[in-house]
Amino acid sequence: MDHHAAAFSPMLCLFLLLAVGHGQLDFKFYDTTCPLLTKIVRRGVWSAIANETRLAASILRLHFHDCFVDGCEGSILLDESTDFKGEKNAFPNRNSVRGYEVIDAIKANVEKACPSTVSCSDILTLAARDAVSLTGGPFWLVPLGRRDGLTANETAANTDLPSPFESLGDITTKFTSKGLDSKDVVVLSGGHTIGFAQCFTFKPRLFNFDGAGNPDPSLDESLLTSLRSVCPNQDDSNTNLVPLDSATSSKFDNSYFKNLANSSGILQSDQTLMSDNKTAALVLNYSKYPFLFYKDFGVSMVKMGNIGVLTGQDGEIRKNCRVVNN
Ligand code: HEM
Ligand SMILES: *[C@@H]1O[C@H](CO)[C@@H](O)[C@H](O)[C@H]1NC(C)=O
Ligand SMILES: *[C@@H]1O[C@H](CO)[C@@H](O)[C@H](O)[C@H]1NC(C)=O
Ligand SMILES: *[C@@H]1O[C@H](CO)[C@@H](O)[C@H](O)[C@H]1NC(C)=O
Ligand SMILES: *[C@@H]1O[C@H](CO)[C@@H](O)[C@H](O)[C@H]1NC(C)=O
Ligand SMILES: *[C@@H]1O[C@H](CO)[C@@H](O)[C@H](O)[C@H]1NC(C)=O
């Protein structure tokens, strides 16, 4: 803490007590300390998407991968250091998660307006909300006041994030261990209405689903043909990209659920939502009622954004999202 902040510390403490109560997040957390925050974040996300639409999807996923590993405390944003291995190199993230530069650029602008005030984890949470609403999806209010973690954990990133090859039961267990439930699995999987997947994340479905050389029977025949043409059965196609929503990949809508209803999910973990009566009933509901999906998505995103947050005096307000402060 510098001298300037120290001089005001009694007032600051009172403010913090009022604002965060018992370690709770607050919608008005930065209203007096950084009134331009939401505008700066939105403009940063907007200009990134204007240049490359896919970044909306990448930022949404970046937030998910932050929250599922030691909570939403910006650990995924930390570069590897002598003190710890970075989460960026964990298997689910390496050569896959993207959008770090967008958060860096927004953080730099936020630091200019309000130095050492706003956490990287709050910036990422707001950016994910804006990524969704700027691509046509719902808007929701984000409770703020997260603080940034002091370390990263590559092992936790490898164990806690769901894999596209896991069963619905195992994926649901990973969600419930974070305080989410089976409905959140369905709702948040709807994030796959935007963005792309590399061929290797679903290739067994195309060529050898059963070990006897047959494709996944729950994959639509014409989609199978077109996926096989982008992802031929050889290793050099592994990193080719396919839209997760083959109908409208850059629009945040409910067509992800319409796709599942007609066997057109891309990942095994997507289509498997139709294999259980309870989750399938929700999928069909969202395929019919886009605004029900939008409402529930905002609710589930707030829940996900609250996982394991640091508040009050815990953690710190990082100056640079890639490194912990001295
Ligand atoms: C339910 C378990 C989930 C699994 C198994 C899963 C798996 C994956 C995989 C394998 C990819 C493709 C990565 C690549 O090819 O590099 C992906 C992309 C993506 N995921 Fe998920 N995901 C899950 C849940 C979520 C959630 C909860 C969200 C956000 C709410 C989300 C948002 C995204 C987005 C937006 C992309 C596209 C990213 C881009 O184009 O850069 N996913 N996911
Ligand atoms: C715009 O996106 C392209 C990739 O699509 C990237 O190479 C370029 O650096 C981006 N420009 C800006 C200003 O972000
Ligand atoms: C990292 O995460 C793993 C798996 O959750 C855990 O066993 C380990 O204690 C964590 N390491 C640190 C330093 O917190
Ligand atoms: C499945 O639904 C999507 C979205 O409504 C549509 O674009 C696609 O053509 C449908 N596919 C089949 C095989 O009906
Ligand atoms: C799921 O629904 C099908 C028919 O709709 C029914 O035959 C089956 O018993 C149900 N399974 C469970 C576990 O409820
Ligand atoms: C489907 O949505 C309606 C509201 O439109 C709700 O009353 C019903 O419980 C939902 N069904 C499921 C299985 O979620």
mmCIF file of C-alpha atoms in Angstrom, residues 1 5-21 29 312-313:
data_model
loop_
_atom_site.group_PDB
_atom_site.id
_atom_site.type_symbol
_atom_site.label_atom_id
_atom_site.label_comp_id
_atom_site.label_asym_id
_atom_site.label_seq_id
_atom_site.Cartn_x
_atom_site.Cartn_y
_atom_site.Cartn_z
ATOM 1 C CA MET A 1 0.000 0.000 0.000
ATOM 2 C CA ALA A 5 -3.671 5.159 0.242
ATOM 3 C CA ALA A 6 -2.329 4.681 3.785
ATOM 4 C CA ALA A 7 -3.320 8.242 4.739
ATOM 5 C CA PHE A 8 -6.928 7.466 3.847
ATOM 6 C CA SER A 9 -6.952 4.001 5.280
ATOM 7 C CA PRO A 10 -9.511 4.565 8.096
ATOM 8 C CA MET A 11 -11.951 5.933 5.542
ATOM 9 C CA LEU A 12 -11.048 3.214 3.096
ATOM 10 C CA CYS A 13 -11.625 0.550 5.724
ATOM 11 C CA LEU A 14 -15.038 1.974 6.539
ATOM 12 C CA PHE A 15 -15.878 2.055 2.853
ATOM 13 C CA LEU A 16 -14.716 -1.503 2.368
ATOM 14 C CA LEU A 17 -16.743 -2.655 5.354
ATOM 15 C CA LEU A 18 -19.862 -0.989 4.015
ATOM 16 C CA ALA A 19 -19.232 -2.116 0.473
ATOM 17 C CA VAL A 20 -18.256 -5.725 0.959
ATOM 18 C CA GLY A 21 -19.858 -6.518 4.293
ATOM 19 C CA PHE A 29 -18.346 -1.832 -5.774
ATOM 20 C CA GLY A 312 -11.894 -7.873 1.510
ATOM 21 C CA GLN A 313 -8.191 -8.050 2.329
#
